Structure formats: C-alpha cells, structure tokens
C-alpha cells in the first residue's frame, strides 16, 4: 500500500476534497462583488492579482482529485526527490506530492504561499498526514521566496498560484530543472507568455495540454 491510499493521508484527502466541493467561492460576498470581466483581468494581471486571491483566501481551490493522483504518479514515475510548488493553498496538492516523496524514500518539497491563513491550514493538514518532515513551507511573494535556496536539481514543478506569474516563476527555477523534469501548470491559459515559452522546442521543452485546465511539460536534456 502506498502512502496516498493509506491512513492517515487517504481519509484526510477524502475529507478535504469533500469540504472543498461543498464550499463555493460564490458564497463569498467579497468574491461575488467582483464582476466576471474584472476576475478575468485580475487573473491575467501581474500587478493586481492579490485583490482576487484575497477575496478567495477562505477557499481551498484545490486541484481536482484526478490531477492530484496525476501529481503523485508523475512524482513516483520520475523518482522525484526535489519538488517545487507555487501556490500551497490548503495543501491538497502538497499532500499528494509529499506522499510521493515518502514513497520514493524521502526528499524535499518546497512550497510557497502568500496568504498566511492558508499556509497555517496547509501546515496543519500536512501534520495530520504525517508528512511535515518532507515539506519546507515558505510564506510570502514567490518571486522572492523561490528566488533563493533551491535544490541544485529539481525533478518536478507545480504551478498553481497567481496565473500571470507562471513565466516569472519558471524563470527562477529553470536553470535547476534536470533533463526530464516535469512541469504541471494549472490554468496556464491565463499566462500566454508561459505557454509561448514552453511551447518552443528551442527553449528546451516539450509540452501539451493534458486537460482543458492543465498544461503538462517536460524539460528536454
């Protein structure tokens, strides 16, 4: 049995996904007050995105169950030891990735989140899952938190924070991506410059839309 499908992680994930599915951002007056057009603008903005995410700070906004399972599988298949996650939220994707590290025999997962309340919840969830020892939580702007003290070789990157920053975050980690490293980007269509960069073989990537929401790329070596 793997960590992902065993207690305490499996029942914890079942509970967290159920809670996330039961809570809709539309129930937040702050979020509902933002028009659809303004949400689209904020998702694409490199300057004003904090307004949108502040309105969503009480919501998990997790990856889907299937994408969580995919993250675990990719980390296991690549025998990942060093993982970087942009956008911790409540830690559901973090639980999948840390479970893979546990089953790979250990490693280091660096995850960055700028909402302190979300990071506190994520830390509690990882502690409940018994995976805290594998995770380094970094609080603050990822353009700063992920600009220092990264592993020499990174095996997997999950981009699931402010969408407009995907290209900037990739630039921070790019020189450390090992050949065959996997990059999973959620809602990457909100960041055209990221898609343009990984879409060019001249930049050293092979990429494809894995689902309507997820772009899956590998670093060529």
PDB file of C-alpha atoms in Angstrom:
ATOM      1  CA  UNK A   1       0.000   0.000   0.000  1.00  0.00           C
ATOM      2  CA  UNK A   2       1.265   3.479  -0.811  1.00  0.00           C
ATOM      3  CA  UNK A   3       1.100   6.492   1.453  1.00  0.00           C
ATOM      4  CA  UNK A   4      -1.505   8.104  -0.788  1.00  0.00           C
ATOM      5  CA  UNK A   5      -4.112   5.361  -0.373  1.00  0.00           C
ATOM      6  CA  UNK A   6      -3.424   4.563   3.277  1.00  0.00           C
ATOM      7  CA  UNK A   7      -4.337   6.224   6.568  1.00  0.00           C
ATOM      8  CA  UNK A   8      -3.831   8.931   7.617  1.00  0.00           C
ATOM      9  CA  UNK A   9      -3.476  10.533   4.164  1.00  0.00           C
ATOM     10  CA  UNK A  10      -6.331   8.849   2.272  1.00  0.00           C
ATOM     11  CA  UNK A  11      -9.136   9.703   4.735  1.00  0.00           C
ATOM     12  CA  UNK A  12      -7.678  13.179   5.182  1.00  0.00           C
ATOM     13  CA  UNK A  13      -7.815  13.831   1.443  1.00  0.00           C
ATOM     14  CA  UNK A  14     -11.360  12.463   1.238  1.00  0.00           C
ATOM     15  CA  UNK A  15     -12.425  14.919   3.923  1.00  0.00           C
ATOM     16  CA  UNK A  16     -10.576  17.876   2.432  1.00  0.00           C
ATOM     17  CA  UNK A  17     -11.911  17.288  -1.076  1.00  0.00           C
ATOM     18  CA  UNK A  18     -15.441  16.917   0.279  1.00  0.00           C
ATOM     19  CA  UNK A  19     -15.107  20.167   2.204  1.00  0.00           C
ATOM     20  CA  UNK A  20     -13.724  21.959  -0.852  1.00  0.00           C
ATOM     21  CA  UNK A  21     -16.514  20.660  -3.059  1.00  0.00           C
ATOM     22  CA  UNK A  22     -19.149  21.781  -0.547  1.00  0.00           C
ATOM     23  CA  UNK A  23     -17.761  25.326  -0.305  1.00  0.00           C
ATOM     24  CA  UNK A  24     -18.202  27.573  -3.319  1.00  0.00           C
ATOM     25  CA  UNK A  25     -16.319  30.844  -3.804  1.00  0.00           C
ATOM     26  CA  UNK A  26     -19.591  32.292  -4.997  1.00  0.00           C
ATOM     27  CA  UNK A  27     -20.762  32.185  -1.389  1.00  0.00           C
ATOM     28  CA  UNK A  28     -18.168  34.823  -0.530  1.00  0.00           C
ATOM     29  CA  UNK A  29     -19.652  38.340  -0.743  1.00  0.00           C
ATOM     30  CA  UNK A  30     -16.204  39.753  -1.473  1.00  0.00           C
ATOM     31  CA  UNK A  31     -15.748  37.403  -4.421  1.00  0.00           C
ATOM     32  CA  UNK A  32     -19.311  37.739  -5.709  1.00  0.00           C
ATOM     33  CA  UNK A  33     -18.870  41.505  -5.772  1.00  0.00           C
ATOM     34  CA  UNK A  34     -16.138  41.165  -8.392  1.00  0.00           C
ATOM     35  CA  UNK A  35     -17.584  41.076 -11.909  1.00  0.00           C
ATOM     36  CA  UNK A  36     -16.691  38.274 -14.302  1.00  0.00           C
ATOM     37  CA  UNK A  37     -14.806  40.701 -16.530  1.00  0.00           C
ATOM     38  CA  UNK A  38     -12.822  42.017 -13.568  1.00  0.00           C
ATOM     39  CA  UNK A  39     -11.977  38.476 -12.452  1.00  0.00           C
ATOM     40  CA  UNK A  40     -10.612  37.710 -15.898  1.00  0.00           C
ATOM     41  CA  UNK A  41      -8.499  40.859 -15.807  1.00  0.00           C
ATOM     42  CA  UNK A  42      -7.176  40.099 -12.334  1.00  0.00           C
ATOM     43  CA  UNK A  43      -6.276  36.531 -13.315  1.00  0.00           C
ATOM     44  CA  UNK A  44      -4.095  37.912 -16.110  1.00  0.00           C
ATOM     45  CA  UNK A  45      -2.619  40.820 -14.173  1.00  0.00           C
ATOM     46  CA  UNK A  46       0.890  40.744 -12.732  1.00  0.00           C
ATOM     47  CA  UNK A  47       0.124  43.741 -10.546  1.00  0.00           C
ATOM     48  CA  UNK A  48      -3.411  43.375  -9.195  1.00  0.00           C
ATOM     49  CA  UNK A  49      -3.900  39.633  -8.713  1.00  0.00           C
ATOM     50  CA  UNK A  50      -3.657  39.902  -4.919  1.00  0.00           C
ATOM     51  CA  UNK A  51      -7.104  41.524  -4.858  1.00  0.00           C
ATOM     52  CA  UNK A  52      -8.696  38.426  -6.350  1.00  0.00           C
ATOM     53  CA  UNK A  53      -6.791  35.938  -4.207  1.00  0.00           C
ATOM     54  CA  UNK A  54      -7.518  37.931  -1.057  1.00  0.00           C
ATOM     55  CA  UNK A  55     -11.215  37.504  -1.828  1.00  0.00           C
ATOM     56  CA  UNK A  56     -10.619  33.748  -2.120  1.00  0.00           C
ATOM     57  CA  UNK A  57      -8.464  33.273   0.959  1.00  0.00           C
ATOM     58  CA  UNK A  58     -11.102  31.205   2.773  1.00  0.00           C
ATOM     59  CA  UNK A  59     -11.434  28.677  -0.053  1.00  0.00           C
ATOM     60  CA  UNK A  60      -9.194  25.704  -0.784  1.00  0.00           C
ATOM     61  CA  UNK A  61      -9.363  25.991  -4.603  1.00  0.00           C
ATOM     62  CA  UNK A  62      -7.618  22.618  -4.907  1.00  0.00           C
ATOM     63  CA  UNK A  63      -6.515  20.645  -7.912  1.00  0.00           C
ATOM     64  CA  UNK A  64      -9.062  18.019  -8.875  1.00  0.00           C
ATOM     65  CA  UNK A  65      -8.873  14.520  -7.437  1.00  0.00           C
ATOM     66  CA  UNK A  66      -7.632  13.237 -10.809  1.00  0.00           C
ATOM     67  CA  UNK A  67      -4.912  15.869 -11.095  1.00  0.00           C
ATOM     68  CA  UNK A  68      -3.864  15.154  -7.526  1.00  0.00           C
ATOM     69  CA  UNK A  69      -3.472  11.499  -8.445  1.00  0.00           C
ATOM     70  CA  UNK A  70      -1.568  12.536 -11.578  1.00  0.00           C
ATOM     71  CA  UNK A  71       0.868  14.588  -9.480  1.00  0.00           C
ATOM     72  CA  UNK A  72       1.532  11.603  -7.262  1.00  0.00           C
ATOM     73  CA  UNK A  73       2.051   9.326 -10.262  1.00  0.00           C
ATOM     74  CA  UNK A  74       4.401  11.747 -12.026  1.00  0.00           C
ATOM     75  CA  UNK A  75       6.485  12.208  -8.904  1.00  0.00           C
ATOM     76  CA  UNK A  76       6.718   8.449  -8.416  1.00  0.00           C
ATOM     77  CA  UNK A  77       7.433   7.721 -12.080  1.00  0.00           C
ATOM     78  CA  UNK A  78      10.274  10.250 -12.164  1.00  0.00           C
ATOM     79  CA  UNK A  79      11.559   9.104  -8.754  1.00  0.00           C
ATOM     80  CA  UNK A  80      11.423  12.749  -7.721  1.00  0.00           C
ATOM     81  CA  UNK A  81      13.497  13.862  -4.756  1.00  0.00           C
ATOM     82  CA  UNK A  82      13.231  17.647  -5.195  1.00  0.00           C
ATOM     83  CA  UNK A  83       9.880  19.315  -5.900  1.00  0.00           C
ATOM     84  CA  UNK A  84       8.860  22.983  -6.036  1.00  0.00           C
ATOM     85  CA  UNK A  85       5.225  24.042  -5.644  1.00  0.00           C
ATOM     86  CA  UNK A  86       3.965  27.555  -6.385  1.00  0.00           C
ATOM     87  CA  UNK A  87       0.655  28.056  -4.559  1.00  0.00           C
ATOM     88  CA  UNK A  88       0.167  25.932  -1.438  1.00  0.00           C
ATOM     89  CA  UNK A  89      -3.416  26.960  -0.583  1.00  0.00           C
ATOM     90  CA  UNK A  90      -4.796  24.387   1.903  1.00  0.00           C
ATOM     91  CA  UNK A  91      -2.176  21.811   0.939  1.00  0.00           C
ATOM     92  CA  UNK A  92      -4.175  19.221  -1.012  1.00  0.00           C
ATOM     93  CA  UNK A  93      -1.706  19.076  -3.895  1.00  0.00           C
ATOM     94  CA  UNK A  94       1.096  19.291  -1.328  1.00  0.00           C
ATOM     95  CA  UNK A  95      -0.240  16.136   0.334  1.00  0.00           C
ATOM     96  CA  UNK A  96      -0.119  14.263  -2.975  1.00  0.00           C
ATOM     97  CA  UNK A  97       3.415  15.397  -3.762  1.00  0.00           C
ATOM     98  CA  UNK A  98       4.739  14.763  -0.255  1.00  0.00           C
ATOM     99  CA  UNK A  99       3.152  11.294  -0.297  1.00  0.00           C
ATOM    100  CA  UNK A 100       5.130  10.543  -3.438  1.00  0.00           C
ATOM    101  CA  UNK A 101       8.342  11.736  -1.798  1.00  0.00           C
ATOM    102  CA  UNK A 102       7.634   9.469   1.176  1.00  0.00           C
ATOM    103  CA  UNK A 103       7.144   6.503  -1.125  1.00  0.00           C
ATOM    104  CA  UNK A 104      10.246   7.466  -3.117  1.00  0.00           C
ATOM    105  CA  UNK A 105      12.274   7.144   0.060  1.00  0.00           C
ATOM    106  CA  UNK A 106      12.384  10.819   1.025  1.00  0.00           C
ATOM    107  CA  UNK A 107      13.189  14.196  -0.471  1.00  0.00           C
ATOM    108  CA  UNK A 108      12.414  17.883  -0.227  1.00  0.00           C
ATOM    109  CA  UNK A 109       9.248  19.697  -1.254  1.00  0.00           C
ATOM    110  CA  UNK A 110       9.438  23.494  -1.234  1.00  0.00           C
ATOM    111  CA  UNK A 111       6.006  25.116  -1.326  1.00  0.00           C
ATOM    112  CA  UNK A 112       5.242  28.842  -1.365  1.00  0.00           C
ATOM    113  CA  UNK A 113       2.043  30.664  -0.371  1.00  0.00           C
ATOM    114  CA  UNK A 114       1.452  34.392   0.223  1.00  0.00           C
ATOM    115  CA  UNK A 115      -1.769  34.068   2.277  1.00  0.00           C
ATOM    116  CA  UNK A 116      -0.707  33.416   5.919  1.00  0.00           C
ATOM    117  CA  UNK A 117      -4.080  31.939   6.898  1.00  0.00           C
ATOM    118  CA  UNK A 118      -3.924  29.421   4.064  1.00  0.00           C
ATOM    119  CA  UNK A 119      -0.377  28.441   4.936  1.00  0.00           C
ATOM    120  CA  UNK A 120      -1.400  27.806   8.542  1.00  0.00           C
ATOM    121  CA  UNK A 121      -4.168  25.459   7.365  1.00  0.00           C
ATOM    122  CA  UNK A 122      -1.770  23.699   4.995  1.00  0.00           C
ATOM    123  CA  UNK A 123       0.756  23.147   7.771  1.00  0.00           C
ATOM    124  CA  UNK A 124      -1.942  21.629   9.966  1.00  0.00           C
ATOM    125  CA  UNK A 125      -3.097  19.351   7.136  1.00  0.00           C
ATOM    126  CA  UNK A 126       0.426  18.132   6.398  1.00  0.00           C
ATOM    127  CA  UNK A 127       0.953  17.487  10.102  1.00  0.00           C
ATOM    128  CA  UNK A 128      -2.267  15.444  10.208  1.00  0.00           C
ATOM    129  CA  UNK A 129      -0.997  13.500   7.214  1.00  0.00           C
ATOM    130  CA  UNK A 130       2.341  12.834   8.914  1.00  0.00           C
ATOM    131  CA  UNK A 131       4.293  14.451   6.084  1.00  0.00           C
ATOM    132  CA  UNK A 132       5.605  17.683   7.593  1.00  0.00           C
ATOM    133  CA  UNK A 133       9.187  16.430   7.683  1.00  0.00           C
ATOM    134  CA  UNK A 134       9.281  16.383   3.868  1.00  0.00           C
ATOM    135  CA  UNK A 135       7.914  19.890   3.325  1.00  0.00           C
ATOM    136  CA  UNK A 136       9.534  23.308   3.559  1.00  0.00           C
ATOM    137  CA  UNK A 137       6.837  25.973   3.785  1.00  0.00           C
ATOM    138  CA  UNK A 138       7.736  29.438   2.514  1.00  0.00           C
ATOM    139  CA  UNK A 139       5.434  32.352   3.282  1.00  0.00           C
ATOM    140  CA  UNK A 140       5.350  35.433   1.068  1.00  0.00           C
ATOM    141  CA  UNK A 141       5.687  36.513  -2.535  1.00  0.00           C
ATOM    142  CA  UNK A 142       7.010  33.546  -4.504  1.00  0.00           C
ATOM    143  CA  UNK A 143       9.055  35.884  -6.689  1.00  0.00           C
ATOM    144  CA  UNK A 144      11.131  36.341  -3.545  1.00  0.00           C
ATOM    145  CA  UNK A 145      10.655  33.074  -1.650  1.00  0.00           C
ATOM    146  CA  UNK A 146      11.577  30.939  -4.677  1.00  0.00           C
ATOM    147  CA  UNK A 147      14.483  33.143  -5.721  1.00  0.00           C
ATOM    148  CA  UNK A 148      16.798  31.683  -3.060  1.00  0.00           C
ATOM    149  CA  UNK A 149      17.982  28.347  -1.658  1.00  0.00           C
ATOM    150  CA  UNK A 150      16.620  25.994  -4.281  1.00  0.00           C
ATOM    151  CA  UNK A 151      17.861  22.431  -4.826  1.00  0.00           C
ATOM    152  CA  UNK A 152      20.654  22.067  -7.369  1.00  0.00           C
ATOM    153  CA  UNK A 153      18.446  19.701  -9.401  1.00  0.00           C
ATOM    154  CA  UNK A 154      14.665  19.978  -9.459  1.00  0.00           C
ATOM    155  CA  UNK A 155      12.610  16.999 -10.601  1.00  0.00           C
ATOM    156  CA  UNK A 156       9.068  18.375 -10.651  1.00  0.00           C
ATOM    157  CA  UNK A 157       7.388  21.785 -10.500  1.00  0.00           C
ATOM    158  CA  UNK A 158       3.722  22.507  -9.841  1.00  0.00           C
ATOM    159  CA  UNK A 159       2.474  25.952 -10.865  1.00  0.00           C
ATOM    160  CA  UNK A 160      -0.856  26.618  -9.178  1.00  0.00           C
ATOM    161  CA  UNK A 161      -0.598  30.145  -7.788  1.00  0.00           C
ATOM    162  CA  UNK A 162      -1.241  33.515  -9.433  1.00  0.00           C
ATOM    163  CA  UNK A 163      -1.507  32.511 -13.068  1.00  0.00           C
ATOM    164  CA  UNK A 164       0.076  35.630 -14.545  1.00  0.00           C
ATOM    165  CA  UNK A 165       3.334  34.826 -12.735  1.00  0.00           C
ATOM    166  CA  UNK A 166       3.935  31.382 -14.218  1.00  0.00           C
ATOM    167  CA  UNK A 167       6.560  32.619 -16.648  1.00  0.00           C
ATOM    168  CA  UNK A 168       8.381  34.514 -13.905  1.00  0.00           C
ATOM    169  CA  UNK A 169       8.368  31.519 -11.563  1.00  0.00           C
ATOM    170  CA  UNK A 170       9.614  29.230 -14.305  1.00  0.00           C
ATOM    171  CA  UNK A 171      12.471  31.642 -14.927  1.00  0.00           C
ATOM    172  CA  UNK A 172      13.504  31.338 -11.266  1.00  0.00           C
ATOM    173  CA  UNK A 173      13.741  27.543 -11.351  1.00  0.00           C
ATOM    174  CA  UNK A 174      14.621  26.908 -14.982  1.00  0.00           C
ATOM    175  CA  UNK A 175      18.397  26.595 -14.637  1.00  0.00           C
ATOM    176  CA  UNK A 176      17.917  23.893 -11.991  1.00  0.00           C
ATOM    177  CA  UNK A 177      15.469  21.686 -13.883  1.00  0.00           C
ATOM    178  CA  UNK A 178      17.060  18.347 -14.601  1.00  0.00           C
ATOM    179  CA  UNK A 179      16.611  16.723 -18.012  1.00  0.00           C
ATOM    180  CA  UNK A 180      13.223  15.039 -17.899  1.00  0.00           C
ATOM    181  CA  UNK A 181      11.903  17.303 -15.155  1.00  0.00           C
ATOM    182  CA  UNK A 182       8.121  17.659 -15.240  1.00  0.00           C
ATOM    183  CA  UNK A 183       6.224  20.963 -15.010  1.00  0.00           C
ATOM    184  CA  UNK A 184       2.483  20.902 -14.311  1.00  0.00           C
ATOM    185  CA  UNK A 185       0.729  24.252 -14.787  1.00  0.00           C
ATOM    186  CA  UNK A 186      -2.888  24.714 -13.733  1.00  0.00           C
ATOM    187  CA  UNK A 187      -4.966  27.173 -15.808  1.00  0.00           C
ATOM    188  CA  UNK A 188      -1.905  28.123 -17.824  1.00  0.00           C
ATOM    189  CA  UNK A 189      -4.098  29.715 -20.486  1.00  0.00           C
ATOM    190  CA  UNK A 190      -4.177  32.808 -18.269  1.00  0.00           C
ATOM    191  CA  UNK A 191      -0.435  33.219 -18.881  1.00  0.00           C
ATOM    192  CA  UNK A 192       0.238  33.341 -22.641  1.00  0.00           C
ATOM    193  CA  UNK A 193       3.931  34.171 -22.180  1.00  0.00           C
ATOM    194  CA  UNK A 194       4.401  30.956 -20.189  1.00  0.00           C
ATOM    195  CA  UNK A 195       2.701  28.877 -22.880  1.00  0.00           C
ATOM    196  CA  UNK A 196       4.762  30.576 -25.576  1.00  0.00           C
ATOM    197  CA  UNK A 197       7.983  29.815 -23.707  1.00  0.00           C
ATOM    198  CA  UNK A 198       7.359  26.123 -23.030  1.00  0.00           C
ATOM    199  CA  UNK A 199       5.766  25.751 -26.460  1.00  0.00           C
ATOM    200  CA  UNK A 200       9.043  26.450 -28.239  1.00  0.00           C
ATOM    201  CA  UNK A 201      11.377  23.433 -28.547  1.00  0.00           C
ATOM    202  CA  UNK A 202      14.193  25.963 -28.926  1.00  0.00           C
ATOM    203  CA  UNK A 203      13.688  26.792 -25.240  1.00  0.00           C
ATOM    204  CA  UNK A 204      14.199  23.179 -24.258  1.00  0.00           C
ATOM    205  CA  UNK A 205      10.660  21.947 -23.543  1.00  0.00           C
ATOM    206  CA  UNK A 206       8.085  19.553 -24.891  1.00  0.00           C
ATOM    207  CA  UNK A 207       4.559  20.476 -23.861  1.00  0.00           C
ATOM    208  CA  UNK A 208       0.926  19.611 -24.380  1.00  0.00           C
ATOM    209  CA  UNK A 209      -2.463  20.488 -22.860  1.00  0.00           C
ATOM    210  CA  UNK A 210      -3.194  17.497 -20.641  1.00  0.00           C
ATOM    211  CA  UNK A 211      -6.742  18.642 -19.857  1.00  0.00           C
ATOM    212  CA  UNK A 212      -8.704  21.809 -20.523  1.00  0.00           C
ATOM    213  CA  UNK A 213      -7.159  23.235 -17.355  1.00  0.00           C
ATOM    214  CA  UNK A 214      -3.669  21.691 -17.112  1.00  0.00           C
ATOM    215  CA  UNK A 215      -0.577  22.123 -19.263  1.00  0.00           C
ATOM    216  CA  UNK A 216       1.958  19.306 -18.923  1.00  0.00           C
ATOM    217  CA  UNK A 217       5.555  19.957 -19.944  1.00  0.00           C
ATOM    218  CA  UNK A 218       8.932  18.250 -19.655  1.00  0.00           C
ATOM    219  CA  UNK A 219      12.405  19.720 -19.713  1.00  0.00           C
ATOM    220  CA  UNK A 220      14.401  18.250 -22.574  1.00  0.00           C
ATOM    221  CA  UNK A 221      18.009  17.309 -21.924  1.00  0.00           C
TER     222      UNK A 221
END
